[in-house]
mmCIF file of C-alpha atoms and ligand atoms in Angstrom:
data_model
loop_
_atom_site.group_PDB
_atom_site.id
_atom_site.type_symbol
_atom_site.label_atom_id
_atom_site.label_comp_id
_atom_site.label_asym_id
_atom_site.label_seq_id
_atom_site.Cartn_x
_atom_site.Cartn_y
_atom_site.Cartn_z
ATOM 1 C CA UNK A 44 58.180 -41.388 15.476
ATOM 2 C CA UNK A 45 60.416 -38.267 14.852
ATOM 3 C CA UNK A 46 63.803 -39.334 14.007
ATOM 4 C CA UNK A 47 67.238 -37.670 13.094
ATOM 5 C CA UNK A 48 70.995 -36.796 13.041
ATOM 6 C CA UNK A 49 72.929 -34.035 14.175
ATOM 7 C CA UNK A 50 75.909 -33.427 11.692
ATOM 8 C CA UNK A 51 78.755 -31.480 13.310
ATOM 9 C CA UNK A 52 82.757 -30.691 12.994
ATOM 10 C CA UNK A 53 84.315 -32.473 16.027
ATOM 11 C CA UNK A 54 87.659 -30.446 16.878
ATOM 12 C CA UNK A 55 90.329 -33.185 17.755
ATOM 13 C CA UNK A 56 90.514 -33.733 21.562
ATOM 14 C CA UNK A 57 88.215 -30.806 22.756
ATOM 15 C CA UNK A 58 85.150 -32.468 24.367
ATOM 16 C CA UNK A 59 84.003 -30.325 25.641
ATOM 17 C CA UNK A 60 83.634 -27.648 22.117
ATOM 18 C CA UNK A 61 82.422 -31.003 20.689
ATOM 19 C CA UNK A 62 79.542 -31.470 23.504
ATOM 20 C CA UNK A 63 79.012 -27.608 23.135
ATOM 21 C CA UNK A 64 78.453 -28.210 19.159
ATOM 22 C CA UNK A 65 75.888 -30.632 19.821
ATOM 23 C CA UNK A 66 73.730 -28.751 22.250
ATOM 24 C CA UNK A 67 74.011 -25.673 20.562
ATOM 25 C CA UNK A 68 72.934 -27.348 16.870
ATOM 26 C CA UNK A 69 70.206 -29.114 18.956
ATOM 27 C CA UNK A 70 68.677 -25.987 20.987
ATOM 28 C CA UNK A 71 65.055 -26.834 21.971
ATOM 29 C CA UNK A 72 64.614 -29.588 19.927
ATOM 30 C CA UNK A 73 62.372 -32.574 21.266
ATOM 31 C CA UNK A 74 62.619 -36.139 19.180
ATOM 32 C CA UNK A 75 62.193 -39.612 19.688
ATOM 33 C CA UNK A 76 65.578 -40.838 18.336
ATOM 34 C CA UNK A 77 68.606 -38.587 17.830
ATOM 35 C CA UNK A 78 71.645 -40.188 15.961
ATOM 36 C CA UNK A 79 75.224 -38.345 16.425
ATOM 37 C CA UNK A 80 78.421 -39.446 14.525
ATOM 38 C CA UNK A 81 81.176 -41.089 15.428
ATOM 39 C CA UNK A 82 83.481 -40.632 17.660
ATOM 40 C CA UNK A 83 81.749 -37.569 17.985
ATOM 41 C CA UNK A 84 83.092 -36.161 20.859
ATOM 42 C CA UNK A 85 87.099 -37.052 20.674
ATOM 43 C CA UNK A 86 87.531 -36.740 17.380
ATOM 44 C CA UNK A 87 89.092 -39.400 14.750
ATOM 45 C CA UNK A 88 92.738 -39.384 13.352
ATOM 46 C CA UNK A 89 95.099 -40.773 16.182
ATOM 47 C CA UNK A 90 98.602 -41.057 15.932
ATOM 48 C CA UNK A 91 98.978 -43.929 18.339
ATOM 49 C CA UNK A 92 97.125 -46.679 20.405
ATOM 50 C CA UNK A 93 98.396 -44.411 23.329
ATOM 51 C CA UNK A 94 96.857 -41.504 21.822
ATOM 52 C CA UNK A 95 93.266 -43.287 21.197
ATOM 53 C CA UNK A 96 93.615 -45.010 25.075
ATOM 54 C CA UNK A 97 93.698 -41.606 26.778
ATOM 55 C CA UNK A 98 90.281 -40.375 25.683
ATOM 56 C CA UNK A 99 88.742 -43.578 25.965
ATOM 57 C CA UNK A 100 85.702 -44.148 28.654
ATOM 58 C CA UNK A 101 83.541 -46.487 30.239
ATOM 59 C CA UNK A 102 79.348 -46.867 29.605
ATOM 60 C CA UNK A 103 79.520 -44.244 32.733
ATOM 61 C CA UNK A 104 82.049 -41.478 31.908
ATOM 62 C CA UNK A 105 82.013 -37.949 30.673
ATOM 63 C CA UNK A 106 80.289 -38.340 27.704
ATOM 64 C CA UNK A 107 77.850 -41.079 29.020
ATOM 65 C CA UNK A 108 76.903 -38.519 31.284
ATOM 66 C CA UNK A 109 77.207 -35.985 28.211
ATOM 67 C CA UNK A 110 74.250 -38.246 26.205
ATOM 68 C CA UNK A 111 72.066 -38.458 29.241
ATOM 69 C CA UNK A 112 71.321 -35.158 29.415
ATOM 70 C CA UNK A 113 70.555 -34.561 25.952
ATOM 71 C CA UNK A 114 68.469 -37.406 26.264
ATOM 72 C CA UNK A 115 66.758 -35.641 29.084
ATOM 73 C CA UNK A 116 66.584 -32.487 27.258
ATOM 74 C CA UNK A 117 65.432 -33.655 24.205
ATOM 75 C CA UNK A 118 63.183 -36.333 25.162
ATOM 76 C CA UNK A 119 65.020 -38.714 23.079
ATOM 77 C CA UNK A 120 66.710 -41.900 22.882
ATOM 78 C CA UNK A 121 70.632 -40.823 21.853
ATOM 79 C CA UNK A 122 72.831 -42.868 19.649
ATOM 80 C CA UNK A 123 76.539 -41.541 19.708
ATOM 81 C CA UNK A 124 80.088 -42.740 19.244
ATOM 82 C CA UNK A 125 82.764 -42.948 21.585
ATOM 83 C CA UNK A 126 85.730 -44.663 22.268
ATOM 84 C CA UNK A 127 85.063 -47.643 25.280
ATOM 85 C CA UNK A 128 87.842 -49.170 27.175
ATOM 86 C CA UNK A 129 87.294 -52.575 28.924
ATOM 87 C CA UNK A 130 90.490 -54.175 30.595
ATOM 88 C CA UNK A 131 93.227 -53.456 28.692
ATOM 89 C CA UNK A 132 91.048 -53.032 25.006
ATOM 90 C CA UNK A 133 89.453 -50.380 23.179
ATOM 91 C CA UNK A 134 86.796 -50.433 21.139
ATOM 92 C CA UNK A 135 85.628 -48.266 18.194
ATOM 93 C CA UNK A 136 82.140 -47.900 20.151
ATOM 94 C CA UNK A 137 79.026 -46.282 20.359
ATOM 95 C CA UNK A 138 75.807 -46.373 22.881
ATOM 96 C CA UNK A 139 72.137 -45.796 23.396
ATOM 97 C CA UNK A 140 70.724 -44.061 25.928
ATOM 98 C CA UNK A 141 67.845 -42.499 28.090
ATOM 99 C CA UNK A 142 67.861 -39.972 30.390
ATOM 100 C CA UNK A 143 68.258 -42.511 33.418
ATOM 101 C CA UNK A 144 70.558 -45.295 31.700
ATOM 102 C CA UNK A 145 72.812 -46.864 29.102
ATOM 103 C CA UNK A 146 70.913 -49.032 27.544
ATOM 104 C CA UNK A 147 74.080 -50.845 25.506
ATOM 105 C CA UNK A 148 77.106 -50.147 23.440
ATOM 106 C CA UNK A 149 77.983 -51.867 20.276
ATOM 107 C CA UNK A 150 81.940 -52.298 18.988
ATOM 108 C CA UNK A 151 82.322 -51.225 15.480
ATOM 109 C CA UNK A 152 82.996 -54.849 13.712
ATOM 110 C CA UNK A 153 84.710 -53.976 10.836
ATOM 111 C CA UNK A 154 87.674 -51.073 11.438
ATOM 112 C CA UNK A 155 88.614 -49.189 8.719
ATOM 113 C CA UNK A 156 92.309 -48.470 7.502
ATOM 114 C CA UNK A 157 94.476 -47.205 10.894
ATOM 115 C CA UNK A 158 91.579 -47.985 13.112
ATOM 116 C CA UNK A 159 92.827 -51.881 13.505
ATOM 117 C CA UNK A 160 96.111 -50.055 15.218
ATOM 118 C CA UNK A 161 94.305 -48.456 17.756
ATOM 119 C CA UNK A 162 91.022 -50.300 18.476
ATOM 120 C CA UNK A 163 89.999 -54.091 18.826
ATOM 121 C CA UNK A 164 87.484 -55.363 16.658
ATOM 122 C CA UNK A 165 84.044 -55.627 17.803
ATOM 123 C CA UNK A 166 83.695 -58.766 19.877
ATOM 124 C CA UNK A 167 79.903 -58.622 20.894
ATOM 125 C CA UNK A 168 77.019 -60.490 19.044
ATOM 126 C CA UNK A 169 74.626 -57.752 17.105
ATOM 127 C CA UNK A 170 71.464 -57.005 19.150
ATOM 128 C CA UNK A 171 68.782 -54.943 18.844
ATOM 129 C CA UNK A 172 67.347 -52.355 21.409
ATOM 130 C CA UNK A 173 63.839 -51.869 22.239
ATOM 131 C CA UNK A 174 63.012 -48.601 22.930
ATOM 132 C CA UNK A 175 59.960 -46.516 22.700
ATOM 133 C CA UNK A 176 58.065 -49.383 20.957
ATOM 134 C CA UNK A 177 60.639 -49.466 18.162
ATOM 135 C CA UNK A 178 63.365 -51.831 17.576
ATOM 136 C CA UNK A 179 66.759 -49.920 16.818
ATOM 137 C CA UNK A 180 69.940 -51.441 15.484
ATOM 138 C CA UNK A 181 73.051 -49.678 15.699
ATOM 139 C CA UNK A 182 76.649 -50.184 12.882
ATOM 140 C CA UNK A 183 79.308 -48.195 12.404
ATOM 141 C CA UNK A 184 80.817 -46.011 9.873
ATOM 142 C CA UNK A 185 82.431 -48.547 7.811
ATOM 143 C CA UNK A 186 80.379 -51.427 8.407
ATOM 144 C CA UNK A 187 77.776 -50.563 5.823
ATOM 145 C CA UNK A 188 80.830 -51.990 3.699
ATOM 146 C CA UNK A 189 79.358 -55.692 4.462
ATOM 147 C CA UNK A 190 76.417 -55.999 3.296
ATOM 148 C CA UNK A 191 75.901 -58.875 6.503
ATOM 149 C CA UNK A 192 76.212 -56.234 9.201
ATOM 150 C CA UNK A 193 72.560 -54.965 8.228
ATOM 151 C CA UNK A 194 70.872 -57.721 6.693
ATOM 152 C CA UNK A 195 71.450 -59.846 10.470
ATOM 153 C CA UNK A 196 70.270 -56.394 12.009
ATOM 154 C CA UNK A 197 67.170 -56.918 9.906
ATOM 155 C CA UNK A 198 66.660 -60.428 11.205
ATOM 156 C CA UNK A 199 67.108 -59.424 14.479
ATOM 157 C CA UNK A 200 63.887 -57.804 13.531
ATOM 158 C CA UNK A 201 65.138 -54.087 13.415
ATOM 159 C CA UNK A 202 63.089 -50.751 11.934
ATOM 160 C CA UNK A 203 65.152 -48.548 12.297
ATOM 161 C CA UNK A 204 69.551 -48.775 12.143
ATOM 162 C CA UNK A 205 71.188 -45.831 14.004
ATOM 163 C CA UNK A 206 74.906 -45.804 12.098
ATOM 164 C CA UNK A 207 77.626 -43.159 13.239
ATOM 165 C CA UNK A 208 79.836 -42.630 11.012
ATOM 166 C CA UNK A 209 83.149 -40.747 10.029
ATOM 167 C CA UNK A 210 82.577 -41.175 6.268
ATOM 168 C CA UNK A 211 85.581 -40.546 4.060
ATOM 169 C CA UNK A 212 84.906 -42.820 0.997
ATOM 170 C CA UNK A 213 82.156 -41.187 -1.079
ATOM 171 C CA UNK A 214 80.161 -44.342 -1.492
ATOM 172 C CA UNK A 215 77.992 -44.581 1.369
ATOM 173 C CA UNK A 216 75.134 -42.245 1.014
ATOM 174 C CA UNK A 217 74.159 -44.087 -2.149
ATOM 175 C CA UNK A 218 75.123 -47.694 -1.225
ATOM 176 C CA UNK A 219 72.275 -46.759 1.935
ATOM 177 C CA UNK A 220 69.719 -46.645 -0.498
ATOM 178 C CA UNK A 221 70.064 -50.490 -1.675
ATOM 179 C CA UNK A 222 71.230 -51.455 1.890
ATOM 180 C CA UNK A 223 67.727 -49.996 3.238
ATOM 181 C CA UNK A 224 65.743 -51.354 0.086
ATOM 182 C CA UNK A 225 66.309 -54.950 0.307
ATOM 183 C CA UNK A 226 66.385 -55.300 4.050
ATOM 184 C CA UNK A 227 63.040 -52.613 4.714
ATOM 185 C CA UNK A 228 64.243 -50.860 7.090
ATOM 186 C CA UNK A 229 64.836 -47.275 7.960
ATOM 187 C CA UNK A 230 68.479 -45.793 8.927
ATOM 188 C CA UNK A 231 69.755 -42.704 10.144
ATOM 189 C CA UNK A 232 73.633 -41.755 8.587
ATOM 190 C CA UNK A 233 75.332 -38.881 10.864
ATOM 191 C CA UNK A 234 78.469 -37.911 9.579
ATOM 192 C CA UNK A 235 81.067 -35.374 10.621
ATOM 193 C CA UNK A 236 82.626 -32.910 8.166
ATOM 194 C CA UNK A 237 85.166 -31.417 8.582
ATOM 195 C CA UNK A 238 89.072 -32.351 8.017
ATOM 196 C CA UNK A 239 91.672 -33.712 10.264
ATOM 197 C CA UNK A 240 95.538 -33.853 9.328
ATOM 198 C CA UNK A 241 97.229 -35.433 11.637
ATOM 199 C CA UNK A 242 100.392 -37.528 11.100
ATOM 200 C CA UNK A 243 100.929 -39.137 7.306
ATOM 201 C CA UNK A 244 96.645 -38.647 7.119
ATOM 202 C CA UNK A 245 95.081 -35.808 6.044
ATOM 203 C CA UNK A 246 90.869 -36.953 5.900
ATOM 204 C CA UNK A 247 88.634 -35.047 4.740
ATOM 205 C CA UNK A 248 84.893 -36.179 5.918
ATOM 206 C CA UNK A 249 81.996 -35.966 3.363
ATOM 207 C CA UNK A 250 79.172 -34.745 5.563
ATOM 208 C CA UNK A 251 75.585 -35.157 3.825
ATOM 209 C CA UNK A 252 74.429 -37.209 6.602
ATOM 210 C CA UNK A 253 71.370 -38.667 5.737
ATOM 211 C CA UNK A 254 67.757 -40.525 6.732
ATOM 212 C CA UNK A 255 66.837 -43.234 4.416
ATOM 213 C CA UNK A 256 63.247 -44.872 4.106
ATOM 214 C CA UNK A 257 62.884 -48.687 4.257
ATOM 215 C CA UNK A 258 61.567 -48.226 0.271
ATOM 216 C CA UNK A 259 65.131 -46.908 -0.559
ATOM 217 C CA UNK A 260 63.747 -43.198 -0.631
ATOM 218 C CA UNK A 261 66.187 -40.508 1.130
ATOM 219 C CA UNK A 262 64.299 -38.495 3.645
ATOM 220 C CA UNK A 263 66.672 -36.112 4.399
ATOM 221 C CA UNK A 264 70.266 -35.247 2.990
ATOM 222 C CA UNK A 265 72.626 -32.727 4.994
ATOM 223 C CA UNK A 266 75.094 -30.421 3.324
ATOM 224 C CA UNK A 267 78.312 -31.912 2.297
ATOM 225 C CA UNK A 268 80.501 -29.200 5.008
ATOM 226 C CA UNK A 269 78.047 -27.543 6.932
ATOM 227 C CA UNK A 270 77.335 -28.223 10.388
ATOM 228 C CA UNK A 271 73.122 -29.251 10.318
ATOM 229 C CA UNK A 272 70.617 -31.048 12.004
ATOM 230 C CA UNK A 273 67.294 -32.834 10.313
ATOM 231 C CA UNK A 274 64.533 -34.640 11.568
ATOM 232 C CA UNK A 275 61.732 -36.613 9.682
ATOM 233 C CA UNK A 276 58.292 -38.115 10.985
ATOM 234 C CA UNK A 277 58.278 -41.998 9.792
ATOM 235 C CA UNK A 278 55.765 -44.824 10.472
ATOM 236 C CA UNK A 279 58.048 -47.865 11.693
ATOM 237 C CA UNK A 280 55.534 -50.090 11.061
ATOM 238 C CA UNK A 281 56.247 -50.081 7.478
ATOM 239 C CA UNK A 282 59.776 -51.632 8.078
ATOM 240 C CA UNK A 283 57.803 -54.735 9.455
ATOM 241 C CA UNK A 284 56.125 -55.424 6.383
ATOM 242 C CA UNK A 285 59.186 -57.433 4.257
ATOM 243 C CA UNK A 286 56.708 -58.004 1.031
ATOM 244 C CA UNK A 287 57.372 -56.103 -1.792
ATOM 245 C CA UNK A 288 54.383 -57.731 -3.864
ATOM 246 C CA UNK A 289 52.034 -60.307 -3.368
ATOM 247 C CA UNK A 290 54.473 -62.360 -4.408
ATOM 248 C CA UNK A 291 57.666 -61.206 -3.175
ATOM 249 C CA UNK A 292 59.218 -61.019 0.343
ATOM 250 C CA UNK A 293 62.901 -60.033 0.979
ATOM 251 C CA UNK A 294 63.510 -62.388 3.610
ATOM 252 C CA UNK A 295 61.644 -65.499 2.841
ATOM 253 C CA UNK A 296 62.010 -65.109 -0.485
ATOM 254 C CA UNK A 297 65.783 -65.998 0.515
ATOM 255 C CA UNK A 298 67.437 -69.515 -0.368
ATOM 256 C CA UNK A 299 69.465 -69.766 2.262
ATOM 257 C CA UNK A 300 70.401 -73.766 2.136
ATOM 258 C CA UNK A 301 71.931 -72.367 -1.584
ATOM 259 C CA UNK A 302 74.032 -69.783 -0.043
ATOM 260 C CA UNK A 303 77.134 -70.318 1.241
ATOM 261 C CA UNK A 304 78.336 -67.664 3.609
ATOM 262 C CA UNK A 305 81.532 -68.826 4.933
HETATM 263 C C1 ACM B 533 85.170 -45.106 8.954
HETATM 264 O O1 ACM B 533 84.737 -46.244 9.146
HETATM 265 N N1 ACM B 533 85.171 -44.200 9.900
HETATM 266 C C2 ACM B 533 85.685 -44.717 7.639
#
């Protein structure tokens, strides 16, 4: 299964640059799974709730129809990040798709900073998709932070975690490698670079997107502010094997009626 990210520098509020970045980064590539970042195409620092509710979309707007097509073109399944109103909420979202549907979207759980002014905290149960005989789990950004997000991915049985992100804490790349380690899975990081200064926040986003193994090795690493692309062959069968020994498995090995979670 060929697998990868596509690391660009969204310009705020220009879609359709931002769709333009993508395809052109891209060209003829074919893949199985493509991960983009988040809130790749509208760009991250709002000012206001009013601000973040005029880009946002349903599962069948502009950039819906955006992901299709690269889907088409590429052959892929696309993961990418967009902003998804439903009544009067919006969500910190991104989806999967094919070339023919939308498949799901999954609301970020766990906003970061200025986020819980604009957005509403994810309010749907994790899932997993099946899609091209592989089971793909999708976070956000700053939900690697909790440690739960992708350990209940990996009992929902995911290989592989597809997590957009907007990184601007300089911890993530390395707290991947231990995330992917004890749960044995694979996960493809794509992260924006770039900086946005708008309002009191200047951010500046740390790039280095990156595909790690389900044995904690890092299969690919993008520059830390260069626009890039990578893709890496894996075997997802070896994210269904949870023993690390004979004697050791990392989720039976678990005591969960010691744990107390609440
Ligand atoms: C983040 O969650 N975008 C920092």
């Amino acid at each position: 299964m060929k697998i990868g990210y596509v690391q660009t520098s969204p310009i705020f509020s220009e879609k359709t640059q931002n769709f333009e970045q993508v395809e052109n980064l891209l060209e003829d590539t074919k893949a199985d799974l493509i991960v983009l970042p988040e809130l790749f195409a509208t760009g991250y620092t709002f000012i206001s709730k009013e601000e973040a509710e005029s880009r946002a979309e349903n599962a069948e707007g502009e950039t819906a129809k955006f992901l299709k097509g690269l889907a088409e073109k590429t052959s892929a399944v696309v993961v990418g990040g967009f902003i998804e109103k439903d009544g009067n909420q919006i969500f910190n979202s991104s989806m999967i798709v094919s070339d023919s549907e939308v498949f799901g979207t999954y609301r970020k759980l766990h906003l970061y900073y200025k986020e819980k002014l604009w957005f509403s905290p994810g309010n749907k149960p994790l899932k997993i998709y099946e899609v091209k005989n592989t089971k793909v789990g999708i976070m956000i950004c700053f939900d690697w932070f909790f440690p739960e997000t992708i350990r209940s991915l990996a009992l929902l049985g995911a290989d592989i975690i597809a997590h957009p992100a907007n990184l601007v804490l300089p911890y993530c790349q390395k707290a991947m490698i231990t995330r992917c380690l004890v749960n044995r899975v694979f996960a493809v990081t794509s992260n924006r670079i770039g900086n946005e200064a708008r309002g009191e926040d200047n951010f500046a986003f740390t790039g280095r997107s990156q595909i790690t193994s389900y044995n904690g090795e890092v299969l690919s690493s993008a520059p830390k502010d260069k626009s890039h692309i990578d893709f890496v062959e894996i075997d997802v069968k070896q994210a269904r094997d949870k023993n690390i020994n004979k004697y050791n498995n990392v989720i039976k090995d678990r005591r969960t009626e010691l744990y107390s979670l609440e």
